[in-house]
């Protein structure tokens, strides 16, 4: 069990939520937002 002086010297650090892939932070597909909807027109011959 640590003593009070050790608690004062070595304060507990908060746990950070660190992403494993920080480059994907700005990726809209990972956030689940749709930026553009494509519509394809198909002509039926006949």
PDB file of C-alpha atoms in Angstrom:
ATOM      1  CA  UNK A   1       0.000   0.000   0.000  1.00  0.00           C
ATOM      2  CA  UNK A   2       1.563   3.354  -1.020  1.00  0.00           C
ATOM      3  CA  UNK A   3       2.001   6.118   1.528  1.00  0.00           C
ATOM      4  CA  UNK A   4       0.483   9.613   1.215  1.00  0.00           C
ATOM      5  CA  UNK A   5       3.722  11.206  -0.052  1.00  0.00           C
ATOM      6  CA  UNK A   6       3.835   8.705  -2.930  1.00  0.00           C
ATOM      7  CA  UNK A   7       0.267   9.627  -3.869  1.00  0.00           C
ATOM      8  CA  UNK A   8       1.218  13.308  -3.942  1.00  0.00           C
ATOM      9  CA  UNK A   9       4.298  12.714  -6.076  1.00  0.00           C
ATOM     10  CA  UNK A  10       2.817  10.237  -8.546  1.00  0.00           C
ATOM     11  CA  UNK A  11      -0.732  11.353  -9.200  1.00  0.00           C
ATOM     12  CA  UNK A  12      -2.810   8.934 -11.227  1.00  0.00           C
ATOM     13  CA  UNK A  13      -3.003   9.822 -14.891  1.00  0.00           C
ATOM     14  CA  UNK A  14      -6.372   9.709 -16.695  1.00  0.00           C
ATOM     15  CA  UNK A  15      -6.749   6.967 -19.282  1.00  0.00           C
ATOM     16  CA  UNK A  16      -6.748   8.396 -22.805  1.00  0.00           C
ATOM     17  CA  UNK A  17      -8.824   6.940 -25.596  1.00  0.00           C
ATOM     18  CA  UNK A  18      -6.231   6.614 -28.360  1.00  0.00           C
ATOM     19  CA  UNK A  19      -7.240   5.410 -31.809  1.00  0.00           C
ATOM     20  CA  UNK A  20      -5.064   2.758 -33.384  1.00  0.00           C
ATOM     21  CA  UNK A  21      -5.394   4.490 -36.750  1.00  0.00           C
ATOM     22  CA  UNK A  22      -5.592   8.272 -36.244  1.00  0.00           C
ATOM     23  CA  UNK A  23      -5.464   8.918 -39.999  1.00  0.00           C
ATOM     24  CA  UNK A  24      -8.982   7.460 -40.314  1.00  0.00           C
ATOM     25  CA  UNK A  25     -10.407  10.052 -37.926  1.00  0.00           C
ATOM     26  CA  UNK A  26     -11.466  12.306 -40.808  1.00  0.00           C
ATOM     27  CA  UNK A  27     -12.818   9.453 -42.928  1.00  0.00           C
ATOM     28  CA  UNK A  28     -16.576   9.923 -43.508  1.00  0.00           C
ATOM     29  CA  UNK A  29     -17.074   6.185 -44.096  1.00  0.00           C
ATOM     30  CA  UNK A  30     -15.831   5.448 -40.578  1.00  0.00           C
ATOM     31  CA  UNK A  31     -18.149   8.070 -39.088  1.00  0.00           C
ATOM     32  CA  UNK A  32     -21.096   6.646 -41.009  1.00  0.00           C
ATOM     33  CA  UNK A  33     -21.990   9.845 -42.860  1.00  0.00           C
ATOM     34  CA  UNK A  34     -22.886   9.826 -46.534  1.00  0.00           C
ATOM     35  CA  UNK A  35     -21.384  12.762 -48.408  1.00  0.00           C
ATOM     36  CA  UNK A  36     -22.730  12.056 -51.880  1.00  0.00           C
ATOM     37  CA  UNK A  37     -25.434   9.864 -53.391  1.00  0.00           C
ATOM     38  CA  UNK A  38     -24.917   8.584 -56.911  1.00  0.00           C
ATOM     39  CA  UNK A  39     -27.899   8.017 -59.198  1.00  0.00           C
ATOM     40  CA  UNK A  40     -27.481   5.879 -62.265  1.00  0.00           C
ATOM     41  CA  UNK A  41     -30.025   6.045 -65.051  1.00  0.00           C
ATOM     42  CA  UNK A  42     -30.550   2.897 -67.102  1.00  0.00           C
ATOM     43  CA  UNK A  43     -32.353   2.926 -70.433  1.00  0.00           C
ATOM     44  CA  UNK A  44     -34.269  -0.182 -71.394  1.00  0.00           C
ATOM     45  CA  UNK A  45     -34.157  -0.957 -75.084  1.00  0.00           C
ATOM     46  CA  UNK A  46     -37.089  -2.721 -76.496  1.00  0.00           C
TER      47      UNK A  46
END
